[in-house]
Coordinates of C-alpha atoms and ligand atoms in Angstrom, one line a residue:
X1 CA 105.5 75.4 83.7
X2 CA 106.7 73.7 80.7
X3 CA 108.1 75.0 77.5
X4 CA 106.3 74.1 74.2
X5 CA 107.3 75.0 70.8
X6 CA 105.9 77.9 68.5
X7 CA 102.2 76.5 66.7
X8 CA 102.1 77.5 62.8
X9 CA 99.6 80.1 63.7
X10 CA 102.5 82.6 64.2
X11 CA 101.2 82.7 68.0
X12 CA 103.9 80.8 70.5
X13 CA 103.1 79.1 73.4
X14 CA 106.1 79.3 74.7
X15 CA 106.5 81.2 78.2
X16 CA 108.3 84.4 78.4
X17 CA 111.7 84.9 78.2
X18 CA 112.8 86.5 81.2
X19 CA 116.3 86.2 84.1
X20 CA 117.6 83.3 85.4
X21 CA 115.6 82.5 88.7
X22 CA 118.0 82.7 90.9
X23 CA 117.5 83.5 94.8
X24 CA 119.5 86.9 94.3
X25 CA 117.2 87.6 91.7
X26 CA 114.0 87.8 93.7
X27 CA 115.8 89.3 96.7
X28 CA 117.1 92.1 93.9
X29 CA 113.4 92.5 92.5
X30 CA 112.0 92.9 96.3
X31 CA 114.7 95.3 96.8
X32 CA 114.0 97.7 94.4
X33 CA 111.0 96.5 92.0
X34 CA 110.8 100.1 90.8
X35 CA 114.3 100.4 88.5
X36 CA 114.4 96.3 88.3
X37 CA 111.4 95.8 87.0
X38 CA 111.9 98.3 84.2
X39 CA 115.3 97.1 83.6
X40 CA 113.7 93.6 82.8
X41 CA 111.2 95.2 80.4
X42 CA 113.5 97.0 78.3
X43 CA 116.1 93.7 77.8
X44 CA 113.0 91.5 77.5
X45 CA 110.2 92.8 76.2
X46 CA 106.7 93.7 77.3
X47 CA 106.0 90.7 78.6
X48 CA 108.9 88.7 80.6
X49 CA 108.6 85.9 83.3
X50 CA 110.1 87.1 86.7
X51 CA 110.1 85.6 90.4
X52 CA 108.9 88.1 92.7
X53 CA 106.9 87.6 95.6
X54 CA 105.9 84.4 93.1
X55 CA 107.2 83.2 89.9
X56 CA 105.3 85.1 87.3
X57 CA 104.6 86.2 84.0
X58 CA 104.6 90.2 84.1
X59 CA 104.0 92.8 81.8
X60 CA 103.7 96.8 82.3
X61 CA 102.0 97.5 78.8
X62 CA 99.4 99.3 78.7
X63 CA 97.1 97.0 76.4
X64 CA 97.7 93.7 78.1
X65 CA 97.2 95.9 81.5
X66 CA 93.9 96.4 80.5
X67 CA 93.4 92.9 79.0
X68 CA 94.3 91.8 82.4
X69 CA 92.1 94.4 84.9
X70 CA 88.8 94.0 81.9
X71 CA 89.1 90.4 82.5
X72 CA 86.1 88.7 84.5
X73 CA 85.6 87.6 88.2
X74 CA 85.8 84.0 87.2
X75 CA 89.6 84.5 85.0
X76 CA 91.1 84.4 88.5
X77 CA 91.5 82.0 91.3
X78 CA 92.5 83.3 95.0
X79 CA 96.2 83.9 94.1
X80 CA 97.5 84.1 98.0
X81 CA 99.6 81.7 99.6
X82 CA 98.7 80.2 103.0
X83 CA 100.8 82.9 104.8
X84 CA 98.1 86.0 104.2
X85 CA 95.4 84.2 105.3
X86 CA 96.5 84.3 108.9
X87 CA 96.5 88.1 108.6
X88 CA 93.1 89.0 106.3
X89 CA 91.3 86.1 107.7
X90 CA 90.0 83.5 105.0
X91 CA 86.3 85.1 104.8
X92 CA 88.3 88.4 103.8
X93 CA 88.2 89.4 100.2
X94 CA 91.7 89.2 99.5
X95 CA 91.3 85.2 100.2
X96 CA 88.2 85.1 97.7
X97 CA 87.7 84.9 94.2
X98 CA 84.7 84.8 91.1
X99 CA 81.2 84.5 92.7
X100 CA 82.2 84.3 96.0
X101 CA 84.5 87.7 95.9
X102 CA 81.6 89.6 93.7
X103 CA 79.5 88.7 97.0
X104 CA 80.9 90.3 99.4
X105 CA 82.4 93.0 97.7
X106 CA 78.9 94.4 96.9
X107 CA 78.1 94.7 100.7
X108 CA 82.0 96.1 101.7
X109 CA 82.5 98.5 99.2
X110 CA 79.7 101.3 98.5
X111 CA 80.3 102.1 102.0
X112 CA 83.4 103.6 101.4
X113 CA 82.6 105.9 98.3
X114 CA 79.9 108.9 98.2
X115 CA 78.5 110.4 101.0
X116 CA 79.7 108.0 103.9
X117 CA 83.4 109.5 102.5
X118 CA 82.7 112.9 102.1
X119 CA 81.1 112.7 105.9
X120 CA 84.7 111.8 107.3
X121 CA 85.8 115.4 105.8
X122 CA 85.6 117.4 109.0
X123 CA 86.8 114.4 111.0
X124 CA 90.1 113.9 108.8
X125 CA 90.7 117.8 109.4
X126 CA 90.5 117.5 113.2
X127 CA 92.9 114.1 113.6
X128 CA 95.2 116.2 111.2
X129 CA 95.2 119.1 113.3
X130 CA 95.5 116.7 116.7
X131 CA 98.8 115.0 115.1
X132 CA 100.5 117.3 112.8
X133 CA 99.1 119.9 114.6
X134 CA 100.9 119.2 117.9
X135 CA 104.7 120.2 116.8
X136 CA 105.2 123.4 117.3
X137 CA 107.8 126.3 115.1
X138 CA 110.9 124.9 115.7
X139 CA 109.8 121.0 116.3
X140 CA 111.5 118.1 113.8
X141 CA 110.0 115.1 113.3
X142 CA 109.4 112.3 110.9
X143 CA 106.6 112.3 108.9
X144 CA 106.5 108.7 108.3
X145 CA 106.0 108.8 112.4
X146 CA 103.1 111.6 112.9
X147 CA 101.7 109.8 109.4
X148 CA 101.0 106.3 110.8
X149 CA 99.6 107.9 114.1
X150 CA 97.2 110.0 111.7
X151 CA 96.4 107.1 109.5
X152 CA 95.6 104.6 112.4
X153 CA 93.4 107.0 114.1
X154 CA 91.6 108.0 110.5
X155 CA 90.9 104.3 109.8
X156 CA 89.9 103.3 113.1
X157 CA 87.5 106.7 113.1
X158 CA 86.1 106.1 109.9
X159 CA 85.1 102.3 110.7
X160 CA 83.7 102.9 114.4
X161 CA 82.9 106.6 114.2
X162 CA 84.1 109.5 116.1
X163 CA 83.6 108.9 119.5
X164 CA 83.6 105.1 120.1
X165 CA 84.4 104.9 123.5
X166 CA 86.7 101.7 122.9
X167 CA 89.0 104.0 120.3
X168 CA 92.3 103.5 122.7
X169 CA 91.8 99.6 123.3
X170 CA 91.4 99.5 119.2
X171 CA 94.3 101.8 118.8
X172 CA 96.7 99.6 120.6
X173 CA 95.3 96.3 119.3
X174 CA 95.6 97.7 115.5
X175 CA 99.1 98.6 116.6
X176 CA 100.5 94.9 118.2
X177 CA 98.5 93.7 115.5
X178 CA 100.4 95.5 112.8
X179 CA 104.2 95.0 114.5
X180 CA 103.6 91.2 114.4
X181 CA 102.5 91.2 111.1
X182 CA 105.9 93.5 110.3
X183 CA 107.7 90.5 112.1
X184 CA 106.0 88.0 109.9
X185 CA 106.2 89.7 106.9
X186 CA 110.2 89.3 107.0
X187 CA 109.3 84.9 106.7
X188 CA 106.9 85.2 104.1
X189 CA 109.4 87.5 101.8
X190 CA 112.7 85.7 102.4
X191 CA 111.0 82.2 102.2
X192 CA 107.4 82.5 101.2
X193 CA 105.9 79.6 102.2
X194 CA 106.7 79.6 106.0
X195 CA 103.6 78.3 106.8
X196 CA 103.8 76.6 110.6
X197 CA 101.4 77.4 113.6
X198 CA 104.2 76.8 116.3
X199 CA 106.6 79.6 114.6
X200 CA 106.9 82.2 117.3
X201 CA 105.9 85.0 114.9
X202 CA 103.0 83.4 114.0
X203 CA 101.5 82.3 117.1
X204 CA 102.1 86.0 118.1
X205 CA 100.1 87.4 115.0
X206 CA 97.1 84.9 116.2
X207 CA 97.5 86.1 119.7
X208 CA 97.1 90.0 118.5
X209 CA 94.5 88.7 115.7
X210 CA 92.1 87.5 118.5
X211 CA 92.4 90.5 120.2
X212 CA 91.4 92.8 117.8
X213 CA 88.8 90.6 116.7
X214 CA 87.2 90.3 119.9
X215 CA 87.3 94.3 119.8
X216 CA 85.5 94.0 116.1
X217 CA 83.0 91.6 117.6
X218 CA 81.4 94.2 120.3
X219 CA 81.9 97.1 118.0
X220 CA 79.4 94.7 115.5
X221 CA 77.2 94.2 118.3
X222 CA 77.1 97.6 119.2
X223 CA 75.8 98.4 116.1
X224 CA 73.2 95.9 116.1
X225 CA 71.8 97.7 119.6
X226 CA 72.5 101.0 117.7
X227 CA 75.1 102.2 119.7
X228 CA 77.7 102.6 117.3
X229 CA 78.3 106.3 116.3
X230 CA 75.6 107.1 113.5
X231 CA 78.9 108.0 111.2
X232 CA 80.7 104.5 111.8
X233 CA 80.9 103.1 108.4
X234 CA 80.8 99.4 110.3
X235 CA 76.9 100.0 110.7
X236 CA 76.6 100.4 106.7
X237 CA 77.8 96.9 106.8
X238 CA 76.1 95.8 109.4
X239 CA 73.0 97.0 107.9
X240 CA 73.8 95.9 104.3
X241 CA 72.2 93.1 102.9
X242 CA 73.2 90.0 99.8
X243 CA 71.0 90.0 96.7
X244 CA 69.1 87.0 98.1
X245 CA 68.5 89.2 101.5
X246 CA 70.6 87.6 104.1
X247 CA 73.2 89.8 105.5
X248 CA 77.2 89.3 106.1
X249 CA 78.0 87.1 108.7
X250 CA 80.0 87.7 111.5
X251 CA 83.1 86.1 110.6
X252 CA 83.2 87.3 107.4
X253 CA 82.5 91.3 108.5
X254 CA 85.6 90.6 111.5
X255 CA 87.7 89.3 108.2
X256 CA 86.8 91.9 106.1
X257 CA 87.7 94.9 108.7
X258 CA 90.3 93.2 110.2
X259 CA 91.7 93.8 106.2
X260 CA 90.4 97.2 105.7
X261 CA 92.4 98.1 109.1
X262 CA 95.4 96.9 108.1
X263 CA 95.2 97.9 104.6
X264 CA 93.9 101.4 105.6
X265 CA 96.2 102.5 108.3
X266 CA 99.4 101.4 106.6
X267 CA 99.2 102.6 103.2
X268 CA 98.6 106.4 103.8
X269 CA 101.5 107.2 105.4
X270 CA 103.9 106.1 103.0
X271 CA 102.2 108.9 100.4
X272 CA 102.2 111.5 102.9
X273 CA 105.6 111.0 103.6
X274 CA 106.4 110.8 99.9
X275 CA 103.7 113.8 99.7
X276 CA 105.9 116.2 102.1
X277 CA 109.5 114.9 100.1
X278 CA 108.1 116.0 96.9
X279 CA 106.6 119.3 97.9
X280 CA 108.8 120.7 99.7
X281 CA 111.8 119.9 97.6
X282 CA 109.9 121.2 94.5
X283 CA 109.2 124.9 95.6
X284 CA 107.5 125.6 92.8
X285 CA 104.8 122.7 93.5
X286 CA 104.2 124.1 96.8
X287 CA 103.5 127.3 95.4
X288 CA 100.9 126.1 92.7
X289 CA 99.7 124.2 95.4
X290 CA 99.5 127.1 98.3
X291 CA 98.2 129.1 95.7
X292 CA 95.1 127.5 95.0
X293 CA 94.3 126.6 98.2
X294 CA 94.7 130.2 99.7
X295 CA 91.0 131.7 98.5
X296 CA 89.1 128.7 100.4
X297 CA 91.1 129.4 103.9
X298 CA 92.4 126.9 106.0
X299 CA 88.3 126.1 106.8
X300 CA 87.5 125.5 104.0
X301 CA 84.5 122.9 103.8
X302 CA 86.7 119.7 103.3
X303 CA 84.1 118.9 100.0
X304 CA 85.6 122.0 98.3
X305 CA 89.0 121.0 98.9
X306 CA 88.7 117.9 97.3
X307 CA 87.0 119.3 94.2
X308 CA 90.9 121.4 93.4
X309 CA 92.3 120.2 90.4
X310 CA 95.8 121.2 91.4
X311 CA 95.4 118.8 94.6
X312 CA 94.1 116.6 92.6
X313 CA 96.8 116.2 90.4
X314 CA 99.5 116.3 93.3
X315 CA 98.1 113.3 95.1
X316 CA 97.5 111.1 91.7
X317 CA 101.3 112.2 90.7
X318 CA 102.3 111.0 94.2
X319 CA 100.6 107.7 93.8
X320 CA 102.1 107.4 90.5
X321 CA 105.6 108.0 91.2
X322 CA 105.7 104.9 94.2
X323 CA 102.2 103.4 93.7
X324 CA 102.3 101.4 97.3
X325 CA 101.9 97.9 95.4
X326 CA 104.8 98.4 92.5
X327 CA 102.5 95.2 90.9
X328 CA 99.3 93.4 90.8
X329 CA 98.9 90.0 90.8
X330 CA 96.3 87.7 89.6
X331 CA 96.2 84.1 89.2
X332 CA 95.2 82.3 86.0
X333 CA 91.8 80.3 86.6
X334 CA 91.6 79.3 83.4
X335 CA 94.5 80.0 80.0
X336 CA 94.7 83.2 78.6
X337 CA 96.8 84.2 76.3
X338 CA 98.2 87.7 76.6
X339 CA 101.0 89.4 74.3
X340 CA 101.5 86.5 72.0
X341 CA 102.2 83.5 74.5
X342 CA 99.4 81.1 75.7
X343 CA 99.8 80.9 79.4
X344 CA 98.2 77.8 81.3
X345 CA 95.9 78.1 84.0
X346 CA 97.9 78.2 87.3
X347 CA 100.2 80.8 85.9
X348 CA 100.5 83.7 88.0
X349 CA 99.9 87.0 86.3
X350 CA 101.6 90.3 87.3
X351 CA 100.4 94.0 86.3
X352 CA 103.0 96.4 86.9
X353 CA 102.7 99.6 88.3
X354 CA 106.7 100.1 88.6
X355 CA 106.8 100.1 84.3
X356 CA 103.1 101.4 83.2
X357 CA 103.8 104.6 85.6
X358 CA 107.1 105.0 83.9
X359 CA 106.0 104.6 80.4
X360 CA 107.5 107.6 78.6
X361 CA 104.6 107.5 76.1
X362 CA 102.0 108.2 78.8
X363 CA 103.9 109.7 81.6
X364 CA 107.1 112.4 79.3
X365 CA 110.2 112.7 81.7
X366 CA 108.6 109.9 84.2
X367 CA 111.2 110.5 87.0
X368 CA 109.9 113.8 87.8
X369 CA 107.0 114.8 89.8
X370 CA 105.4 117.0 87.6
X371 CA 101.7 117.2 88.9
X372 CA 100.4 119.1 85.7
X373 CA 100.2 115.8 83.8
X374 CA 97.4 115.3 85.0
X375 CA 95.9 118.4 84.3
X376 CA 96.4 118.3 80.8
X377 CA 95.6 114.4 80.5
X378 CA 92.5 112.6 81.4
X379 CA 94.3 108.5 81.9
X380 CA 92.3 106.0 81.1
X381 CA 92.2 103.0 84.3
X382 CA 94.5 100.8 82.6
X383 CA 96.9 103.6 82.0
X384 CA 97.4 104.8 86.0
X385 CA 96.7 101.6 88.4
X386 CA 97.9 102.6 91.4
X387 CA 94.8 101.5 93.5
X388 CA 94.7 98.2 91.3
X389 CA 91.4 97.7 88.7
X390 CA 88.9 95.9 87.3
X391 CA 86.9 93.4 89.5
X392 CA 89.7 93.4 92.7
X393 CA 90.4 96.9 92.3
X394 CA 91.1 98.6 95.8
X395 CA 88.4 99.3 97.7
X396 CA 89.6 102.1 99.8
X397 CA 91.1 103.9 96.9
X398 CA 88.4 106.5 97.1
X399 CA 88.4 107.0 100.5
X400 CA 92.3 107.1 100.5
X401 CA 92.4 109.6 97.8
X402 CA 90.1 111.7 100.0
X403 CA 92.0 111.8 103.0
X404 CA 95.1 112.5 101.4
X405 CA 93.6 115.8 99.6
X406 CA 92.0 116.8 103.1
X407 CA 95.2 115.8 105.3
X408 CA 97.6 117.9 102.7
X409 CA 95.1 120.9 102.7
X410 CA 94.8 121.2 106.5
X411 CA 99.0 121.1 106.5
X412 CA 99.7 123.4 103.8
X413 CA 97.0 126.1 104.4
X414 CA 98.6 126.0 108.0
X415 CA 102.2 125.6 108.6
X416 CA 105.8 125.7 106.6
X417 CA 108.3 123.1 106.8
X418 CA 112.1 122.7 105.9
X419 CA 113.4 119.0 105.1
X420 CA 116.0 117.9 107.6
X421 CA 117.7 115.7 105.4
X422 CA 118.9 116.4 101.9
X423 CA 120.5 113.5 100.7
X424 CA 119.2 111.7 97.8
X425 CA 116.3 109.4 98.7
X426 CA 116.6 105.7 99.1
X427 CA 113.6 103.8 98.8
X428 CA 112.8 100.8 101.1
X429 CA 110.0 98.1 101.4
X430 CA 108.6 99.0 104.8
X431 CA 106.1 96.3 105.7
X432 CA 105.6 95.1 102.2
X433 CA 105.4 98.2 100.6
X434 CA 107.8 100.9 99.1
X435 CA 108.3 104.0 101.1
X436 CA 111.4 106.5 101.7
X437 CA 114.0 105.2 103.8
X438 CA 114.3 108.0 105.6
X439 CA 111.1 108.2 106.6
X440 CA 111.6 112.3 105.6
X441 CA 112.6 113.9 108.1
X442 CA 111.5 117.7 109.1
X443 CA 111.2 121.2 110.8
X444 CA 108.3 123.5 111.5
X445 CA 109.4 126.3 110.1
X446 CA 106.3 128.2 111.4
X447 CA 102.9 129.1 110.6
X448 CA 102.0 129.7 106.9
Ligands
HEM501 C1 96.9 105.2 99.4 C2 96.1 104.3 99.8 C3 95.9 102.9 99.2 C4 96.5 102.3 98.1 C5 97.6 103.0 97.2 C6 95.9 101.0 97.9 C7 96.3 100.2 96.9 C8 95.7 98.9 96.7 C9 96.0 98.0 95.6 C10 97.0 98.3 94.5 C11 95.3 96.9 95.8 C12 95.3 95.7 94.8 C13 94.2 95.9 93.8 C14 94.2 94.9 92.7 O1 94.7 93.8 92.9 O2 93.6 95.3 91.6 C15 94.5 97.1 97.0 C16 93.7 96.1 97.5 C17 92.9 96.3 98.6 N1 92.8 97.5 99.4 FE1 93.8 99.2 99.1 N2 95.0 100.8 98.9 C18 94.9 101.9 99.7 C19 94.1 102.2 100.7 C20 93.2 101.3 101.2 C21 92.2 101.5 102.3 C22 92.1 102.9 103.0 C23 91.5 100.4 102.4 C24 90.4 100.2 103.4 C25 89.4 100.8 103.5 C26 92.0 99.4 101.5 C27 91.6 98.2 101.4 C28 92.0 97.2 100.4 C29 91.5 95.9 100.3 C30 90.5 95.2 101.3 C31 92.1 95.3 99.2 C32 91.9 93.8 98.7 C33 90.8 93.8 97.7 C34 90.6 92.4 97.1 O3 91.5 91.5 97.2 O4 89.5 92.2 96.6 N3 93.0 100.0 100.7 N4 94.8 98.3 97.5

């Protein structure tokens, strides 16, 4: 990208300031995007060019946030590198963009809002019970550990339903399938564009990759014979149907839940874990929290739990504090100009979580969890991104939501816990994404 001198209008084309790119630089920013990220904004402004995953232009403010999640389908071109596409698949919608995306996002996302959500309340219960559940007064683990068994098996329920007889051979496919993408994620981070089919870790990701697919393809013709579980959100897709009448083929529904897997049983653990730090080292959250849930019982229909403002407000300040993805990117179709500079298309676009959830303006003290926040404030979707926006926006951020108020209602109405380890937290990418080092370790201190 070249640099080009300010026009008389006043407006300059010129990129971004921004640091030197330098190799330490993007290993510092993957490090810690969080405190980096905001360092960069205060010494260079609200709109800086950084290399991250990419070499980008990002911005946290919360105007050119919303200029850049309001702007249409067609702004954007597919802004993955070669590398993802062996994981999602490239029918999946992560590989798509414009017309194409806006396709098959209408037939894989209203299954996972309304009343195909609220239907997985009791189920989310029960897998909570049958993981957390199982340690006993006296027991220590790590929550990071019992999470990613819950979130697997909550994923894996919700697509296939309940009782799919094929649940353990999907269970340990999602799992290989997930360790060699952990594996492979280390290439594409350190050198990004690793992109060869003989690399061990990649032929291993195919390997696991066909397997689960092969898994995906009987569950979609099971529910073409109707012998899916009626709750499987799978047959809602199966079913589901383009605006000209054809339905989703099969590659493109194997893509497309090979991605909602992955997505889905990875990012929920890293909030519970950050979920059980932040509770029970703030007493007095717990209390608000145990408080309000008390009068429903630990039975509670899980509809009625998700209604609780209180809860409410403890998962939202959770996924503010380490929103999974500390940015969003998108990929300039077409120019656009955005704070002042005139950026050509091909210039990769970052929205950041890391400095919009730390704005002091919208969030006062950001450091501390302080759920009431969002009590007293209604945030507008540019202002709290933490499940993305506008036409890529997550879409399991619903469903996610939901399980984390029905997973923290069953453990809190139930048992108490002390945290093993006291130290100050460190925060690690883990797969990608930003979770607690420790992976928070702790006792059962008994029943509540
Ligand atoms: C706490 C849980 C979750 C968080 C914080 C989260 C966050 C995000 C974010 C920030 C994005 C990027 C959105 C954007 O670019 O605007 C995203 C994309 C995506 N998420 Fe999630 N997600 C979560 C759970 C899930 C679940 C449960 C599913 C599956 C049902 C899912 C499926 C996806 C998919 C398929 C995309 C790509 C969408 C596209 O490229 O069009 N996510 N998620």
């Amino acid at each position: 990208m070249s640099i080009a001198s300010a026009p008389a209008s006043g407006r300059t084309t010129r990129l971004p300031p921004g640091p030197p790119l330098r190799p330490w630089q993007a290993v510092r920013y993957l490090r810690d995007p969080y405190s980096t990220a905001r360092e960069y904004a205060a010494r260079y402004g609200r709109v800086f060019r950084v290399q991250t995953f990419r070499h980008c232009v990002m911005t946290g403010d919360p105007e050119l946030v919303r200029q850049i999640i309001a702007a249409p389908v067609d702004q954007y071109a597919v802004n993955y590198e070669p590398g993802p596409a062996r994981v999602f698949g490239k029918r999946s919608m992560p590989m798509l963009a414009g017309r194409p995306l806006r396709r098959e996002r209408h037939i894989i996302v209203p299954p996972f809002h309304g009343s195909a959500v609220a239907a997985t309340g009791q189920m989310i219960r029960e897998v909570t019970l049958a993981t957390f559940g199982a340690r006993r007064p006296g027991d220590s683990f790590v929550v990071r550990d019992v999470a990613a068994d819950f979130s697997r098996d909550v994923i894996l329920r919700t697509i296939f339903g309940a009782d799919a007889g094929t649940l353990d051979d999907f269970r340990s496919a999602a799992r290989d399938f997930a360790q060699s993408f952990d594996y492979v994620a280390f290439l594409w981070l350190a050198a990004f564009h690793f992109d060869l089919d003989w690399l061990p870790p990649n032929r291993r990701l195919a390997r696991t990759r066909r397997r689960l697919e092969d898994l995906l393809q009987a569950a979609i013709e099971a529910s073409r014979a109707g012998t899916l579980p009626e709750t499987a959100i799978l047959n809602r897709i199966v079913a589901a149907r383009h605006d000209d009448g054809t339905p989703m083929d099969d590659e493109a529904i194997r893509d497309n839940m090979v991605t909602t897997l992955f997505a889905g049983h990875k990012v929920n653990v890293a909030s519970l874990a950050w979920a059980f730090h932040w509770l029970h080292s703030r007493p007095d959250c717990l209390n608000a929290l145990t408080d309000e849930l008390a009068p429903l019982g630990p039975d509670a229909d899980p509809a009625a739990w998700a209604g609780l403002p209180y809860l409410d407000a403890v998962v939202k300040e959770v996924l503010r504090l380490y929103p999974r993805a500390s940015e969003i990117y998108r990929l300039l179709a077409r120019p656009m100009e955005l704070g002042g500079y005139e950026l050509p298309a091909g210039t990769d676009l970052a929205a950041s979580a890391a400095i919009l959830h730390y704005d002091p303006d919208l969030f006062p003290e950001p450091d501390a969890f302080r759920p009431e926040r969002f009590l007293n404030r209604r945030f507008a979707p540019h202002e709290f991104i933490p499940f993305g926006g506008g036409e890529r926006m997550c879409p399991g951020g619903h469903l996610s939501a939901y399980v984390l108020k029905v997973a923290l209602a069953t453990i809190v109405t139930r048992w108490r816990y002390t945290l093993t380890d006291t130290r100050p937290l460190q925060v690690r990418r883990i797969a990608g994404m930003m979770a607690p080092g420790n992976g928070v370790p702790v006792r059962v201190a008994g029943p509540r």
